Short mmCIF file of C-alpha atoms and ligand atoms in Angstrom, two decimals:
data_model
loop_
_atom_site.label_atom_id
_atom_site.label_comp_id
_atom_site.label_asym_id
_atom_site.label_seq_id
_atom_site.Cartn_x
_atom_site.Cartn_y
_atom_site.Cartn_z
CA MET T 1 -50.81 26.42 83.20
CA ALA T 2 -49.42 25.02 86.44
CA ASP T 3 -51.36 25.89 89.56
CA ASN T 4 -48.43 27.69 91.13
CA ALA T 5 -48.61 30.35 88.42
CA ILE T 6 -52.28 31.04 89.13
CA PRO T 7 -53.29 33.27 92.04
CA LEU T 8 -56.41 31.30 92.93
CA VAL T 9 -57.78 27.96 91.84
CA VAL T 10 -60.94 26.52 93.38
CA ARG T 11 -62.05 23.05 92.34
CA ASP T 12 -65.32 21.27 92.87
CA LEU T 13 -66.26 22.97 96.12
CA HIS T 14 -69.13 21.55 98.13
CA LYS T 15 -70.66 23.04 101.23
CA SER T 16 -73.70 22.06 103.27
CA PHE T 17 -75.24 23.62 106.33
CA ASN T 18 -77.02 21.06 108.51
CA ASP T 19 -77.24 18.62 105.60
CA ASN T 20 -78.63 21.33 103.34
CA PRO T 21 -76.43 21.49 100.28
CA VAL T 22 -75.62 25.13 99.49
CA LEU T 23 -72.66 24.76 97.13
CA GLU T 24 -72.74 21.78 94.81
CA GLY T 25 -69.47 21.59 92.98
CA LEU T 26 -68.21 25.10 92.23
CA SER T 27 -64.92 25.81 90.54
CA LEU T 28 -63.09 28.88 89.34
CA GLU T 29 -59.64 29.99 88.26
CA ALA T 30 -58.55 33.56 88.86
CA HIS T 31 -55.48 34.28 86.77
CA GLU T 32 -53.29 37.33 87.28
CA GLY T 33 -55.34 40.46 86.53
CA ASP T 34 -58.66 38.65 86.21
CA VAL T 35 -61.82 40.19 87.55
CA ILE T 36 -64.38 37.46 88.13
CA SER T 37 -67.90 38.60 88.93
CA LEU T 38 -70.28 36.28 90.74
CA ILE T 39 -73.90 37.09 90.13
CA GLY T 40 -77.12 35.36 91.07
CA ALA T 41 -80.28 35.66 93.10
CA SER T 42 -80.22 36.08 96.84
CA GLY T 43 -79.57 32.71 98.48
CA SER T 44 -77.80 31.21 95.45
CA GLY T 45 -74.60 30.71 97.45
CA LYS T 46 -72.44 33.66 96.36
CA SER T 47 -71.37 34.73 99.83
CA THR T 48 -70.79 31.18 100.97
CA PHE T 49 -68.59 30.54 97.92
CA LEU T 50 -66.52 33.64 98.67
CA ARG T 51 -66.35 32.87 102.39
CA CYS T 52 -65.07 29.37 101.62
CA MET T 53 -62.27 30.85 99.50
CA ASN T 54 -60.72 32.60 102.46
CA LEU T 55 -61.80 29.94 104.92
CA LEU T 56 -64.41 31.84 106.86
CA GLU T 57 -66.45 28.75 106.01
CA ILE T 58 -64.87 25.35 105.67
CA PRO T 59 -65.98 23.51 102.55
CA ASN T 60 -67.07 19.89 102.96
CA ALA T 61 -65.19 18.90 99.84
CA GLY T 62 -63.09 20.47 97.13
CA ASP T 63 -59.71 22.13 96.70
CA ILE T 64 -58.50 25.66 97.21
CA VAL T 65 -55.06 26.46 95.81
CA VAL T 66 -53.45 29.87 96.26
CA HIS T 67 -50.45 30.35 93.99
CA GLY T 68 -49.72 26.67 94.16
CA GLU T 69 -50.30 26.32 97.90
CA SER T 70 -53.11 23.85 98.55
CA VAL T 71 -55.17 24.41 101.66
CA LYS T 72 -54.82 21.35 103.87
CA PHE T 73 -57.84 19.92 105.61
CA LYS T 74 -58.35 17.10 108.07
CA THR T 75 -61.46 15.35 109.28
CA ARG T 76 -62.25 15.19 112.95
CA ARG T 77 -65.43 13.56 114.30
CA GLY T 78 -66.81 13.59 110.78
CA GLU T 79 -66.24 17.35 110.32
CA ARG T 80 -63.72 18.74 107.89
CA GLU T 81 -61.49 21.42 109.34
CA PRO T 82 -58.22 23.14 108.44
CA ALA T 83 -55.21 21.01 109.24
CA ASP T 84 -52.99 24.02 109.88
CA TRP T 85 -54.32 27.27 111.34
CA LYS T 86 -51.08 29.05 110.55
CA GLN T 87 -51.77 28.27 106.93
CA VAL T 88 -55.29 29.68 107.28
CA GLU T 89 -53.84 32.93 108.55
CA ARG T 90 -51.42 33.03 105.64
CA ILE T 91 -54.14 32.31 103.08
CA ARG T 92 -56.42 34.99 104.55
CA ALA T 93 -53.62 37.51 104.30
CA ARG T 94 -53.14 36.64 100.63
CA LEU T 95 -56.83 36.83 99.80
CA SER T 96 -58.23 39.83 101.55
CA MET T 97 -61.91 40.41 101.72
CA VAL T 98 -64.15 43.46 101.68
CA PHE T 99 -67.58 42.76 103.12
CA GLN T 100 -71.03 44.11 102.49
CA GLY T 101 -71.40 45.66 105.91
CA PHE T 102 -68.94 48.12 107.24
CA ASN T 103 -66.35 46.06 108.99
CA LEU T 104 -63.82 48.61 110.13
CA TRP T 105 -62.99 48.20 113.80
CA ALA T 106 -65.03 50.84 115.58
CA HIS T 107 -62.54 51.50 118.37
CA MET T 108 -59.69 52.35 116.00
CA THR T 109 -59.11 55.33 113.77
CA LEU T 110 -59.16 54.81 110.04
CA ILE T 111 -55.38 54.70 109.79
CA GLY T 112 -55.30 52.44 112.86
CA ASN T 113 -57.52 50.03 110.94
CA VAL T 114 -55.30 50.14 107.87
CA ILE T 115 -52.02 49.48 109.73
CA GLU T 116 -53.37 46.81 112.09
CA ALA T 117 -52.75 43.70 109.99
CA PRO T 118 -49.52 44.87 108.32
CA VAL T 119 -48.04 45.47 111.79
CA HIS T 120 -49.50 42.45 113.59
CA VAL T 121 -49.66 39.87 110.82
CA LEU T 122 -46.86 40.90 108.46
CA GLY T 123 -44.61 42.30 111.19
CA LYS T 124 -44.02 45.65 109.50
CA SER T 125 -42.76 48.59 111.55
CA LYS T 126 -45.41 51.13 112.53
CA LYS T 127 -43.57 53.82 110.63
CA GLU T 128 -43.45 51.84 107.40
CA ALA T 129 -47.05 50.70 107.80
CA ARG T 130 -48.24 54.28 108.37
CA GLU T 131 -46.44 55.55 105.29
CA HIS T 132 -47.95 52.83 103.15
CA ALA T 133 -51.37 53.39 104.76
CA MET T 134 -51.28 57.12 104.01
CA ALA T 135 -50.49 56.41 100.36
CA LEU T 136 -53.44 53.99 100.21
CA LEU T 137 -55.80 56.43 101.92
CA GLU T 138 -54.70 59.02 99.40
CA ARG T 139 -55.60 56.62 96.59
CA VAL T 140 -59.09 56.00 97.90
CA GLY T 141 -59.62 59.72 98.53
CA LEU T 142 -59.47 59.62 102.33
CA ALA T 143 -56.10 61.13 103.22
CA ASP T 144 -57.82 63.89 105.19
CA ARG T 145 -59.83 61.36 107.21
CA ALA T 146 -56.94 59.25 108.51
CA ASP T 147 -57.55 60.13 112.16
CA TYR T 148 -61.33 59.82 112.08
CA PHE T 149 -63.14 56.94 113.73
CA PRO T 150 -65.45 54.81 111.55
CA ALA T 151 -68.58 56.29 113.14
CA GLN T 152 -67.45 59.72 111.91
CA LEU T 153 -67.33 58.53 108.29
CA SER T 154 -70.09 57.99 105.75
CA GLY T 155 -70.85 54.45 104.62
CA GLY T 156 -69.05 55.07 101.33
CA GLN T 157 -65.99 56.40 103.13
CA GLN T 158 -66.02 53.37 105.42
CA GLN T 159 -66.12 51.05 102.42
CA ARG T 160 -63.26 52.88 100.73
CA GLY T 161 -61.43 52.63 104.06
CA ALA T 162 -62.12 48.89 104.10
CA ILE T 163 -60.65 48.66 100.58
CA ALA T 164 -57.53 50.53 101.75
CA ARG T 165 -57.29 48.15 104.69
CA ALA T 166 -57.50 45.16 102.36
CA LEU T 167 -54.90 46.67 99.99
CA ALA T 168 -52.51 47.24 102.87
CA MET T 169 -51.85 43.49 102.92
CA ASP T 170 -50.89 43.64 99.25
CA PRO T 171 -53.11 40.63 98.62
CA GLU T 172 -52.79 38.37 95.60
CA VAL T 173 -56.53 38.32 95.19
CA MET T 174 -59.13 40.70 96.58
CA LEU T 175 -62.53 39.26 97.43
CA PHE T 176 -65.50 41.61 97.49
CA ASP T 177 -68.92 40.62 98.82
CA GLU T 178 -71.45 43.15 97.54
CA PRO T 179 -69.40 46.08 98.80
CA THR T 180 -71.92 48.66 97.64
CA SER T 181 -75.23 47.04 98.42
CA ALA T 182 -75.59 48.54 101.90
CA LEU T 183 -74.78 52.07 100.70
CA ASP T 184 -77.06 54.97 100.01
CA PRO T 185 -77.30 55.27 96.21
CA GLU T 186 -75.33 58.51 96.02
CA LEU T 187 -72.35 56.85 97.71
CA VAL T 188 -72.14 53.80 95.43
CA GLY T 189 -70.32 55.56 92.58
CA ASP T 190 -67.23 56.51 94.61
CA VAL T 191 -66.73 52.94 95.77
CA LEU T 192 -67.23 51.47 92.29
CA LYS T 193 -64.77 54.02 90.92
CA VAL T 194 -62.09 52.78 93.32
CA MET T 195 -62.87 49.19 92.32
CA ARG T 196 -62.65 50.04 88.63
CA GLU T 197 -59.25 51.64 89.23
CA LEU T 198 -58.05 48.50 90.99
CA ALA T 199 -59.22 46.42 88.06
CA ASP T 200 -57.49 48.76 85.59
CA GLU T 201 -54.27 48.40 87.57
CA GLY T 202 -54.45 44.67 87.05
CA ARG T 203 -55.50 43.59 90.53
CA THR T 204 -56.89 40.08 90.61
CA MET T 205 -60.39 40.25 92.03
CA VAL T 206 -63.41 38.07 92.72
CA VAL T 207 -66.47 40.25 93.15
CA VAL T 208 -69.96 39.32 94.26
CA THR T 209 -72.11 42.09 92.90
CA HIS T 210 -75.56 43.25 91.92
CA GLU T 211 -74.02 46.12 89.96
CA MET T 212 -74.56 44.71 86.49
CA ASP T 213 -72.93 47.65 84.68
CA PHE T 214 -69.81 47.13 86.73
CA ALA T 215 -69.85 43.37 86.08
CA ARG T 216 -70.33 43.89 82.33
CA ASP T 217 -67.68 46.60 81.95
CA VAL T 218 -64.94 45.36 84.26
CA SER T 219 -65.06 41.56 84.42
CA SER T 220 -62.93 39.15 82.51
CA GLN T 221 -65.39 36.43 83.46
CA VAL T 222 -68.91 36.37 84.83
CA ILE T 223 -70.30 33.40 86.73
CA TYR T 224 -74.04 33.14 87.26
CA LEU T 225 -74.96 30.93 90.19
CA HIS T 226 -78.28 29.26 90.77
CA GLN T 227 -78.87 27.13 93.86
CA GLY T 228 -75.20 26.49 94.46
CA ARG T 229 -74.34 25.51 90.89
CA VAL T 230 -72.93 27.37 87.92
CA GLU T 231 -75.89 27.96 85.65
CA GLU T 232 -73.90 29.93 83.10
CA ALA T 233 -70.41 31.39 82.90
CA GLY T 234 -68.37 33.18 80.32
CA LYS T 235 -67.14 36.48 79.03
CA PRO T 236 -69.32 39.44 79.97
CA GLU T 237 -70.24 40.14 76.36
CA ASP T 238 -71.67 36.62 76.10
CA VAL T 239 -73.27 36.35 79.53
CA PHE T 240 -74.93 39.76 79.24
CA GLY T 241 -75.17 40.09 75.48
CA ASN T 242 -76.24 36.61 74.55
CA PRO T 243 -77.31 34.58 77.60
CA SER T 244 -78.37 31.04 76.82
CA SER T 245 -80.04 30.16 80.12
CA GLU T 246 -83.69 31.19 80.38
CA ARG T 247 -83.16 31.68 84.07
CA LEU T 248 -80.27 34.03 83.49
CA LYS T 249 -82.35 36.01 80.97
CA GLN T 250 -85.05 36.39 83.62
CA PHE T 251 -82.48 37.38 86.22
CA LEU T 252 -80.93 40.04 83.99
CA GLY T 253 -84.26 41.47 82.97
CA PRO T 254 -85.08 43.56 79.93
CA ARG T 255 -82.09 45.92 80.18
CA PHE T 256 -79.71 43.35 78.73
P1 LIG R 301 -76.11 34.68 98.59
O1 LIG R 301 -74.87 35.36 99.07
O2 LIG R 301 -76.05 34.27 97.15
O3 LIG R 301 -77.36 35.47 98.88
P2 LIG R 301 -75.55 32.79 100.71
O4 LIG R 301 -74.27 32.16 100.37
O5 LIG R 301 -75.56 33.84 101.75
O6 LIG R 301 -76.26 33.30 99.37
O7 LIG R 301 -76.56 31.67 101.19
C1 LIG R 301 -76.82 30.50 100.43
C2 LIG R 301 -77.71 29.60 101.24
O8 LIG R 301 -77.00 29.11 102.38
C3 LIG R 301 -78.95 30.27 101.77
O9 LIG R 301 -80.01 29.36 101.69
C4 LIG R 301 -78.60 30.55 103.21
O10 LIG R 301 -79.74 30.56 104.00
C5 LIG R 301 -77.69 29.40 103.56
N1 LIG R 301 -76.70 29.75 104.59
C6 LIG R 301 -75.71 30.65 104.46
N2 LIG R 301 -74.96 30.72 105.57
C7 LIG R 301 -75.50 29.83 106.44
C8 LIG R 301 -75.19 29.41 107.79
N3 LIG R 301 -74.14 29.93 108.44
N4 LIG R 301 -75.97 28.47 108.35
C9 LIG R 301 -77.01 27.94 107.68
N5 LIG R 301 -77.36 28.26 106.43
C10 LIG R 301 -76.62 29.21 105.82
MG1 LIG R 302 -74.57 37.22 99.94
#
């Protein structure tokens, strides 16, 4: 399939911090409707991989192609950097990210958070953005909290708000970095439910997660990282049901 028909292609990504290699040749292809789960021990490079995809980190080598648009890099004083910051803005709008921590802007109401980028990046009218935002808040179960500030919301509500904010850009791919791992256990289910619904609707997603039930039930592909390399990857029934790597077996533990 030609790259321009694929929402996200990443090829042979490398990233080092201070000469410490952290990603050593990672690739993935997220086709329309795919849910790709990235699993692996803490420090294996999951967040860095995701952050490279939407250019919060700049990879030292490798290609990122979003629906056929290749990210352009240049090298200045030995450092690779984006060649076109307008392109970076465009790519970030097409791949929106939900982080582990609660990243709503504290000085804005929930709905203010959701309409911010559609108004300022996409140039939508406030009226149109608010209507769309209300529909999204409805979907994540927060219509009655639109005028609350983040500090007045629970962690789970903030994460669902962050998902609504990401959806407001109508992204081609949603990137999630352990969106439930900072939540109190009783709040995790509501957030996972929203993510399952997005997957069922055919949203293309790349999800870093420790929620193995979610990864097994929802993913089209699971990638297990170890020290910045793919140790094992495949369909969830194979990765969970019949892992070949000893390390992956250890990682999954006796439940699988
Ligand atoms: P994971 O998300 O799988 O826990 P990370 O991608 O956060 O892993 O980190 C992978 C490795 O890269 C770790 O050894 C971490 O210390 C290192 N690392 C991540 N970000 C930075 C940074 N900004 N500067 C230096 N080292 C970093
Ligand atoms: Mg991480």
